[in-house]
JSON list of C-alpha atoms in Angstrom, two decimals:
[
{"chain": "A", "resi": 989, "resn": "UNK", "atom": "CA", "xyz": [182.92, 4.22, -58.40]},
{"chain": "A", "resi": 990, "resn": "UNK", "atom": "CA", "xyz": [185.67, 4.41, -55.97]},
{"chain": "A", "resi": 991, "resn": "UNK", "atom": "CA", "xyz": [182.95, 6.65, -53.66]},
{"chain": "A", "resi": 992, "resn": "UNK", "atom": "CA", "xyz": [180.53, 3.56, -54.12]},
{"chain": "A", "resi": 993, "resn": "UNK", "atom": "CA", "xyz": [182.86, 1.38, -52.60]},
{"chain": "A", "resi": 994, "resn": "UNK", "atom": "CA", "xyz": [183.74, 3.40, -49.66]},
{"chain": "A", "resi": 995, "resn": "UNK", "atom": "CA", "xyz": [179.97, 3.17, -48.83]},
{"chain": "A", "resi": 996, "resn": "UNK", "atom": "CA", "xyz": [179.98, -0.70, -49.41]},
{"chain": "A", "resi": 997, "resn": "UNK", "atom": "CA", "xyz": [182.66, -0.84, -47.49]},
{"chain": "A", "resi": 998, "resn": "UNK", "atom": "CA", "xyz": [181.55, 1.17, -44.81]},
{"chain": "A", "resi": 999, "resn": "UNK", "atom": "CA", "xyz": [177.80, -0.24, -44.19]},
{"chain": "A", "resi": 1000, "resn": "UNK", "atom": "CA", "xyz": [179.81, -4.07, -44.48]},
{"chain": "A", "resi": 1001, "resn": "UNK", "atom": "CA", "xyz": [182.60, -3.10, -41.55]},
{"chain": "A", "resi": 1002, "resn": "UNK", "atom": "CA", "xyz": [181.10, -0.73, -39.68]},
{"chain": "A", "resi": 1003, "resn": "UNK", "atom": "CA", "xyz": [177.39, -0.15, -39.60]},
{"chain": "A", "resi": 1004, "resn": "UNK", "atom": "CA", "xyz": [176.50, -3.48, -40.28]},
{"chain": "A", "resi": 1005, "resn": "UNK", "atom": "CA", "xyz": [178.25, -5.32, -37.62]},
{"chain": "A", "resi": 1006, "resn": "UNK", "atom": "CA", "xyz": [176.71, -6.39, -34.09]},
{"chain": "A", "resi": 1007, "resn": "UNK", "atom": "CA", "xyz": [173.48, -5.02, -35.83]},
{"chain": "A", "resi": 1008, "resn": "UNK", "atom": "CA", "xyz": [170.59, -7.30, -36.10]},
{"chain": "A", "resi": 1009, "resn": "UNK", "atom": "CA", "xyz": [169.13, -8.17, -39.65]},
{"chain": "A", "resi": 1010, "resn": "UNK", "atom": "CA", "xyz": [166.76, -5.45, -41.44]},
{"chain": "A", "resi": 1011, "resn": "UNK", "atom": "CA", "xyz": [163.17, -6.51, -42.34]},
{"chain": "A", "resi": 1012, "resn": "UNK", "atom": "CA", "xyz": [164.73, -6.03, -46.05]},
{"chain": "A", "resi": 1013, "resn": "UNK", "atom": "CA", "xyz": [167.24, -8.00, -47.12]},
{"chain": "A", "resi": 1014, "resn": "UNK", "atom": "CA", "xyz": [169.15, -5.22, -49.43]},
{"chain": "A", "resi": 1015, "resn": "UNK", "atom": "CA", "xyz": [170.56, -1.76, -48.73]},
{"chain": "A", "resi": 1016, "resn": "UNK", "atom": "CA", "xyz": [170.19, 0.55, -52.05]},
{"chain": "A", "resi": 1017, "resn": "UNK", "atom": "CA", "xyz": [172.90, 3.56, -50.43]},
{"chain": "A", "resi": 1018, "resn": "UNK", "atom": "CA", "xyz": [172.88, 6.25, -53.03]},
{"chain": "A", "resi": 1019, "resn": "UNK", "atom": "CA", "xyz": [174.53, 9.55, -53.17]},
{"chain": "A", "resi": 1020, "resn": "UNK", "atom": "CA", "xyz": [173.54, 12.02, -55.94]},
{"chain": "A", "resi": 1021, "resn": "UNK", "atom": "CA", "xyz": [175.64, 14.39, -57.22]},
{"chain": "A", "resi": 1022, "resn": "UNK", "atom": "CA", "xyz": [173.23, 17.51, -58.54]},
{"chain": "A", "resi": 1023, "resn": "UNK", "atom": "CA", "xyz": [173.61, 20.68, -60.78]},
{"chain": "A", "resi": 1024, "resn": "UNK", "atom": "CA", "xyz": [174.49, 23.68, -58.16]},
{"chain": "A", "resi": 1025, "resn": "UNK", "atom": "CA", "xyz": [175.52, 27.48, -58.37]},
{"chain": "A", "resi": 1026, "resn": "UNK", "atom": "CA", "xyz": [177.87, 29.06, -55.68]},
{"chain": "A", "resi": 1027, "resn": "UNK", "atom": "CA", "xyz": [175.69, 31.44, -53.15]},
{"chain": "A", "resi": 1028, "resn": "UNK", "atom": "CA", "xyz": [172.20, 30.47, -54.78]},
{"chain": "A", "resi": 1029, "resn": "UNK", "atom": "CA", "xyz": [170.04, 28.58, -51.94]},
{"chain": "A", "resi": 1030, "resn": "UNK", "atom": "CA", "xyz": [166.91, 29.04, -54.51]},
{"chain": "A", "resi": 1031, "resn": "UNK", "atom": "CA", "xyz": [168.97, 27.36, -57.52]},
{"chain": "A", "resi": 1032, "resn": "UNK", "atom": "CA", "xyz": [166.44, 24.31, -58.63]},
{"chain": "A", "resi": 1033, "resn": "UNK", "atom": "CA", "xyz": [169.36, 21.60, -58.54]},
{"chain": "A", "resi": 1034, "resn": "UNK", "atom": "CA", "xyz": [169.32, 18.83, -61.52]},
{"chain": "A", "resi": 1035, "resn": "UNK", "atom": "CA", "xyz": [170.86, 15.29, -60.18]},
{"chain": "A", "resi": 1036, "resn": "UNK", "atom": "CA", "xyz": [173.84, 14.50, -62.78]},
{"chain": "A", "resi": 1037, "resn": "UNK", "atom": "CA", "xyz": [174.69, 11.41, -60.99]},
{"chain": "A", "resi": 1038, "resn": "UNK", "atom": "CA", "xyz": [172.91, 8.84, -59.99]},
{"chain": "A", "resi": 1039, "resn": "UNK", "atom": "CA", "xyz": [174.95, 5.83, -58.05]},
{"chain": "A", "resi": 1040, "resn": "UNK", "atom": "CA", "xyz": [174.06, 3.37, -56.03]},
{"chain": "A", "resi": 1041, "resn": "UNK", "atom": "CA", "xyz": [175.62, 0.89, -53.86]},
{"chain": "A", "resi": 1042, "resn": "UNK", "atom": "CA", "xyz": [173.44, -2.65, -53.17]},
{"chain": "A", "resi": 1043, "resn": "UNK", "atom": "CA", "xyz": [174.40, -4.24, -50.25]},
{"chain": "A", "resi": 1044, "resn": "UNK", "atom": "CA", "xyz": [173.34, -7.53, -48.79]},
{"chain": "A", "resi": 1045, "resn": "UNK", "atom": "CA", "xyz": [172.14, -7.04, -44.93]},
{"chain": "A", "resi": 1046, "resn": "UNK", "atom": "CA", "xyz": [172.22, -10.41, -44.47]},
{"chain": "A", "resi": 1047, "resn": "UNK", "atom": "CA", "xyz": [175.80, -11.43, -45.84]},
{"chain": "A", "resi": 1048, "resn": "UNK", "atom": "CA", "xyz": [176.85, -7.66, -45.21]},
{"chain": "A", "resi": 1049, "resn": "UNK", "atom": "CA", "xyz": [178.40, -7.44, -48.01]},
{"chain": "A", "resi": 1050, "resn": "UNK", "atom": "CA", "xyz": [178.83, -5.25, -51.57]},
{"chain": "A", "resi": 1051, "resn": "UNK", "atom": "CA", "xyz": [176.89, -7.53, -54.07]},
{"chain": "A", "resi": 1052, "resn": "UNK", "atom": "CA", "xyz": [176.40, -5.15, -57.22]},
{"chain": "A", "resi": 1053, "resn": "UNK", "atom": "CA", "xyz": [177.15, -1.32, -58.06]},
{"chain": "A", "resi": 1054, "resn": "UNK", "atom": "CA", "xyz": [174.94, 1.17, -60.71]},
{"chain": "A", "resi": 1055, "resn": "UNK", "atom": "CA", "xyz": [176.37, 4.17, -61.95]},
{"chain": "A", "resi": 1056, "resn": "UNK", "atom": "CA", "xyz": [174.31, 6.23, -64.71]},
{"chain": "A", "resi": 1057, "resn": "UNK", "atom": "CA", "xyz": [175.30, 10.13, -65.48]},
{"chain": "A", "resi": 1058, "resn": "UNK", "atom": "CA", "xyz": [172.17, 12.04, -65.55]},
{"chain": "A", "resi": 1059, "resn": "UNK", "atom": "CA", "xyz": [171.36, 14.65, -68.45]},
{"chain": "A", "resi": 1060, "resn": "UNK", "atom": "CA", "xyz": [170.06, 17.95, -66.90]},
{"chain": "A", "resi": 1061, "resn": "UNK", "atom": "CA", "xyz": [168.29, 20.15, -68.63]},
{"chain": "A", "resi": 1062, "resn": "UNK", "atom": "CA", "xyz": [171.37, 22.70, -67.82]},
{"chain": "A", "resi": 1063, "resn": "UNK", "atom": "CA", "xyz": [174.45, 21.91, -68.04]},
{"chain": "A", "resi": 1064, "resn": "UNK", "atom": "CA", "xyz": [176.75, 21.85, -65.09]},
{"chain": "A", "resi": 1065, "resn": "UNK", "atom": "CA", "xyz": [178.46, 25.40, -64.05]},
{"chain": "A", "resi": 1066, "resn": "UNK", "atom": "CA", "xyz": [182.03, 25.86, -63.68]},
{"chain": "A", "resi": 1067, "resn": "UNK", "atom": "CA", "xyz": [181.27, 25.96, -60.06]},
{"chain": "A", "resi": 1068, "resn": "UNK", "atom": "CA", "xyz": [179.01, 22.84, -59.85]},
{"chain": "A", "resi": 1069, "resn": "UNK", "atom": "CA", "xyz": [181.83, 21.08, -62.29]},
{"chain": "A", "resi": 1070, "resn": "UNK", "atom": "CA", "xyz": [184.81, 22.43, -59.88]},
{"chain": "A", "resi": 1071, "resn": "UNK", "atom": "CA", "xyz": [182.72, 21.02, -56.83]},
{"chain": "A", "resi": 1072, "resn": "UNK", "atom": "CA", "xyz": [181.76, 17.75, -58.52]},
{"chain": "A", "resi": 1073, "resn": "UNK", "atom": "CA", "xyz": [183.91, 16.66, -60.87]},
{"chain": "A", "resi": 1074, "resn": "UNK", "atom": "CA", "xyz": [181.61, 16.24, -63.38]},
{"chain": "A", "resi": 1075, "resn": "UNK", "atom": "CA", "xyz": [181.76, 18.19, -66.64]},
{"chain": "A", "resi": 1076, "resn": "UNK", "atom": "CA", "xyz": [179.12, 19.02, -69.16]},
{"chain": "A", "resi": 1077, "resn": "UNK", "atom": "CA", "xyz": [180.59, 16.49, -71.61]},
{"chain": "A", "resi": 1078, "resn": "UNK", "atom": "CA", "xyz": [179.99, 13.63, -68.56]},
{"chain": "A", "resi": 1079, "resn": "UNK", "atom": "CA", "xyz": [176.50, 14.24, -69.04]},
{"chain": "A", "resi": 1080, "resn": "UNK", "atom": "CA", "xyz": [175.61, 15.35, -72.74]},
{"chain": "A", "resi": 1081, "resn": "UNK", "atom": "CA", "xyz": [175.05, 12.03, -74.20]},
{"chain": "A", "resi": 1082, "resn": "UNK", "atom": "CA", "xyz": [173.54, 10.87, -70.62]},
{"chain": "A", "resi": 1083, "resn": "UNK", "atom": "CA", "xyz": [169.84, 9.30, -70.52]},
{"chain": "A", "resi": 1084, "resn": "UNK", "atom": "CA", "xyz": [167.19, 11.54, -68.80]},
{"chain": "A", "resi": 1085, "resn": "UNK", "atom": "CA", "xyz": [165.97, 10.88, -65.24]},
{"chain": "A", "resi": 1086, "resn": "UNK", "atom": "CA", "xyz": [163.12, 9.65, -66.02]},
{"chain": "A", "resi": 1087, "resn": "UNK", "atom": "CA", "xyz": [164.89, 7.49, -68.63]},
{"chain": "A", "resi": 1088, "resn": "UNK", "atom": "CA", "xyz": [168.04, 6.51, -65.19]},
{"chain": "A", "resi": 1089, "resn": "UNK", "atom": "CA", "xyz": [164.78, 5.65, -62.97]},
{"chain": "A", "resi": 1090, "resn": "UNK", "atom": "CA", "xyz": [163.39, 3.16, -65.13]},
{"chain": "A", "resi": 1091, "resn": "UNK", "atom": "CA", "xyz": [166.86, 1.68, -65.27]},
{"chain": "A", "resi": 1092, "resn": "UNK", "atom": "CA", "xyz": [167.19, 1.86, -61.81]},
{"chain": "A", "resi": 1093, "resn": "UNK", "atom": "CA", "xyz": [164.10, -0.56, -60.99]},
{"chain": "A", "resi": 1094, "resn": "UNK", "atom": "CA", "xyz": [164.64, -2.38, -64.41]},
{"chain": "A", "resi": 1095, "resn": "UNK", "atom": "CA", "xyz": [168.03, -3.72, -62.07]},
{"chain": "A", "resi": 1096, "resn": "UNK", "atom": "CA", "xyz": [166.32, -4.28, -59.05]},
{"chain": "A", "resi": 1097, "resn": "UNK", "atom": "CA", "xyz": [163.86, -6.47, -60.98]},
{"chain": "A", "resi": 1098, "resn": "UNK", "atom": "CA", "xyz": [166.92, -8.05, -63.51]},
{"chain": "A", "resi": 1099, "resn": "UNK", "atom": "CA", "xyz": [168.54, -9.19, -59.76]},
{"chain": "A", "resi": 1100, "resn": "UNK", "atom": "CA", "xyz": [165.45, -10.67, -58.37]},
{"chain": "A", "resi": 1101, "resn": "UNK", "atom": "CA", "xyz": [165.03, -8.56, -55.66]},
{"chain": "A", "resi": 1102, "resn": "UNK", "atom": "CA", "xyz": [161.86, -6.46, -56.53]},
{"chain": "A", "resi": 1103, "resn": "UNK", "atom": "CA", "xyz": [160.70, -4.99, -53.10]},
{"chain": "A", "resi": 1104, "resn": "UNK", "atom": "CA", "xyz": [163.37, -6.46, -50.58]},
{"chain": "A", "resi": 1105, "resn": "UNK", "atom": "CA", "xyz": [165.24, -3.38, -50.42]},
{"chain": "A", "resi": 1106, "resn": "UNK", "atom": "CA", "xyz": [165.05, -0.29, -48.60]},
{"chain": "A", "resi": 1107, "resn": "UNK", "atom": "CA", "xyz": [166.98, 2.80, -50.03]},
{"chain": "A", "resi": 1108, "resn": "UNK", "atom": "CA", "xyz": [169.91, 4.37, -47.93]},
{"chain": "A", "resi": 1109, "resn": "UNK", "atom": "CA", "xyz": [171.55, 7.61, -47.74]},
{"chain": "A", "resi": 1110, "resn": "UNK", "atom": "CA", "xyz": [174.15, 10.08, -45.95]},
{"chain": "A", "resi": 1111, "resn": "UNK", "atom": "CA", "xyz": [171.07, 12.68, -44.54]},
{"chain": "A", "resi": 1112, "resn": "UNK", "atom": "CA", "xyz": [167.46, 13.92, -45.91]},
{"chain": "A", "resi": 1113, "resn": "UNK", "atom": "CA", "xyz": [168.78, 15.71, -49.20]},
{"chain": "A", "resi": 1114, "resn": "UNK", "atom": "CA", "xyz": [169.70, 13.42, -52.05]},
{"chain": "A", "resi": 1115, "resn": "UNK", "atom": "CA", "xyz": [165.84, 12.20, -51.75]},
{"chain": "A", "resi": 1116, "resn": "UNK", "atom": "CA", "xyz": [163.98, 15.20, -50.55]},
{"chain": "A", "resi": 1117, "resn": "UNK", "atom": "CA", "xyz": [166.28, 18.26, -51.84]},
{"chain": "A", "resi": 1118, "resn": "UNK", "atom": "CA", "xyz": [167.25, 16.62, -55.13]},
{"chain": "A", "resi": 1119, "resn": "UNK", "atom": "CA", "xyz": [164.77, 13.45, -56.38]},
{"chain": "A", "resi": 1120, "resn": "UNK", "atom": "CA", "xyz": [161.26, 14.45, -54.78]},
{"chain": "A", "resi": 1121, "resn": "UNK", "atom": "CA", "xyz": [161.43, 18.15, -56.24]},
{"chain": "A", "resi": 1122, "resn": "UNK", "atom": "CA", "xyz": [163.50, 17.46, -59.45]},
{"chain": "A", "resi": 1123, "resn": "UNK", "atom": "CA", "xyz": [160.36, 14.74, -59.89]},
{"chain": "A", "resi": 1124, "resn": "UNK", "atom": "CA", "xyz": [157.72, 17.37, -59.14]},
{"chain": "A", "resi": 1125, "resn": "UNK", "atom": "CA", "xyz": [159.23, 20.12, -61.40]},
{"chain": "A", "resi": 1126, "resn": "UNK", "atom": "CA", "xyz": [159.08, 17.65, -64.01]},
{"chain": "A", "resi": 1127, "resn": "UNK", "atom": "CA", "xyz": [155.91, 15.92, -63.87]},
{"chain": "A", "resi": 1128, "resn": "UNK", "atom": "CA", "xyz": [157.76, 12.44, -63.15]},
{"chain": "A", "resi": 1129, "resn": "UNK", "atom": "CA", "xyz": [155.93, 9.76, -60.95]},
{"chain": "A", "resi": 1130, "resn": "UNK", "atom": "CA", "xyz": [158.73, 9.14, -57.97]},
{"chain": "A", "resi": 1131, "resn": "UNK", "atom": "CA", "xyz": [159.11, 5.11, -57.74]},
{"chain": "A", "resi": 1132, "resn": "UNK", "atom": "CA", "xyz": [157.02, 3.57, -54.58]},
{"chain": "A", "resi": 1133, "resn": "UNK", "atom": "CA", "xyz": [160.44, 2.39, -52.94]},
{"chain": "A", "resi": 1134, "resn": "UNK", "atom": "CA", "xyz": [161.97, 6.38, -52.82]},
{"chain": "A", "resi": 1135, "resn": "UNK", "atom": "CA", "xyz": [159.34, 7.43, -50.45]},
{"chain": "A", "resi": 1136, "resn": "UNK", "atom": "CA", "xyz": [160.77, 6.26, -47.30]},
{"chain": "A", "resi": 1137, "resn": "UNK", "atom": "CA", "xyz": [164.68, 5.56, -46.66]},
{"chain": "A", "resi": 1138, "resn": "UNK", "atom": "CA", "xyz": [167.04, 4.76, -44.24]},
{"chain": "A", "resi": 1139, "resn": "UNK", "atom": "CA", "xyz": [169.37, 7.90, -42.86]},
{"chain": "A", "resi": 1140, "resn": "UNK", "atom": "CA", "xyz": [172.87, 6.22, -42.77]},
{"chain": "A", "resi": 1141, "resn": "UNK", "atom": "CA", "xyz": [174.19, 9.84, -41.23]},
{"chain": "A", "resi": 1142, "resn": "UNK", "atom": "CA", "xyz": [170.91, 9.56, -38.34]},
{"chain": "A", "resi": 1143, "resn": "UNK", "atom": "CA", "xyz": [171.24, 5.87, -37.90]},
{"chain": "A", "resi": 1144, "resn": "UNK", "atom": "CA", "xyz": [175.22, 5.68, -37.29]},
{"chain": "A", "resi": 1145, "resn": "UNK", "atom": "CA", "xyz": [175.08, 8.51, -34.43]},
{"chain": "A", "resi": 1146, "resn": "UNK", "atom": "CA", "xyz": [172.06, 6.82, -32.81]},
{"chain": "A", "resi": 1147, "resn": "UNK", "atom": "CA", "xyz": [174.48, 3.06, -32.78]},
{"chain": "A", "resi": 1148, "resn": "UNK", "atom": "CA", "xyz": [177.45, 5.03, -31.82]},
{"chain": "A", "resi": 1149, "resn": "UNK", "atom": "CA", "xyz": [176.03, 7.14, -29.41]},
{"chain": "A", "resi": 1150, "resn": "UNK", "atom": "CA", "xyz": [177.55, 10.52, -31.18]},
{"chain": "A", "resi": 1151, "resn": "UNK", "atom": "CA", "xyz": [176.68, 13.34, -32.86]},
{"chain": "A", "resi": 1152, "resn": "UNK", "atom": "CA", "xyz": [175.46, 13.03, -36.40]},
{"chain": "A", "resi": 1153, "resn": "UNK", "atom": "CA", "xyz": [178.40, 13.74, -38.66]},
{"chain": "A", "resi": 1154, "resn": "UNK", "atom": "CA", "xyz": [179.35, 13.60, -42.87]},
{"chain": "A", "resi": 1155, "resn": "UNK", "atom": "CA", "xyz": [180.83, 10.51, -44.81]},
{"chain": "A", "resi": 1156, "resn": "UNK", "atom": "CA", "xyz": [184.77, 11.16, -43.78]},
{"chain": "A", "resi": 1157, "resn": "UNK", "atom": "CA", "xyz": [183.76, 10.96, -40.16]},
{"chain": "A", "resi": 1158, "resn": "UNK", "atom": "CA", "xyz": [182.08, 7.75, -40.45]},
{"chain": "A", "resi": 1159, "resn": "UNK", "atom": "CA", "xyz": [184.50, 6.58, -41.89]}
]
């Protein structure tokens, strides 16, 4: 949760100011965490973690956090665990993906924000290297709102005028 925070606290201080309001009202910044194995590009990842960070574009401002482990159906490596954090015994008991998307836009809707909220992340891969194929591979209908997103790593270069660079050096 601490890494959810960090985002908040980043998009609140220093993406979000001198920035003109989005034609959403909420940021969902998320930032998977997914099975891996050291040296194996072909590896078909499993997300473990599922956070996410709302943030209100118009207050800039945290407003709610959702953290869910994710049950893969392999559990995490020693490498994957060593890189992560996360051990098999995070996840075990953990609900499914399919089960952590339905919870996912059960919140949304429980918060009264349905649709006003565009999904954020740090570069392409948490929604098309991890969610769009894990959702393929497993016959699972990807949620409307996860087909476009905002690149936080794309978008702060282009305000800043730099080159495009990882979480610490936005920060």
């Amino acid at each position: 949760v601490s890494t959810l925070s960090t985002w908040g606290h980043f998009l609140s201080v220093y993406f979000f100011s001198n920035v003109s309001p989005m034609t959403r009202r909420y940021l969902a910044v998320i930032d998977f965490e997914a099975t891996c194995e050291e040296g194996n590009r072909d590896f078909h990842n499993e997300i473990i973690e599922f956070p996410v960070v709302l943030v209100d574009t118009y207050n800039r401002s945290v407003t709610r956090l959702f953290h869910s482990y994710v049950r893969p159906a392999l559990m995490p490596s020693t490498f994957c665990t060593r890189l992560t954090g996360i051990t098999s015994r995070d996840v075990q008991g953990a609900p499914t993906l399919s089960q952590v998307l339905a919870q996912v836009e059960a919140w949304f809707m429980s918060l009264g924000i349905g649709n006003d909220v565009f999904i954020a992340t740090d570069g392409p891969w948490d929604i098309a290297n991890f969610l769009v194929p894990e959702c393929r591979r497993k016959g699972l209908s990807l949620p409307p709102r996860y087909r476009r997103w905002v690149n936080l790593r794309w978008r702060f270069a282009e305000f800043y005028g730099c080159r495009r660079m990882g979480v610490k050096g936005m920060l």
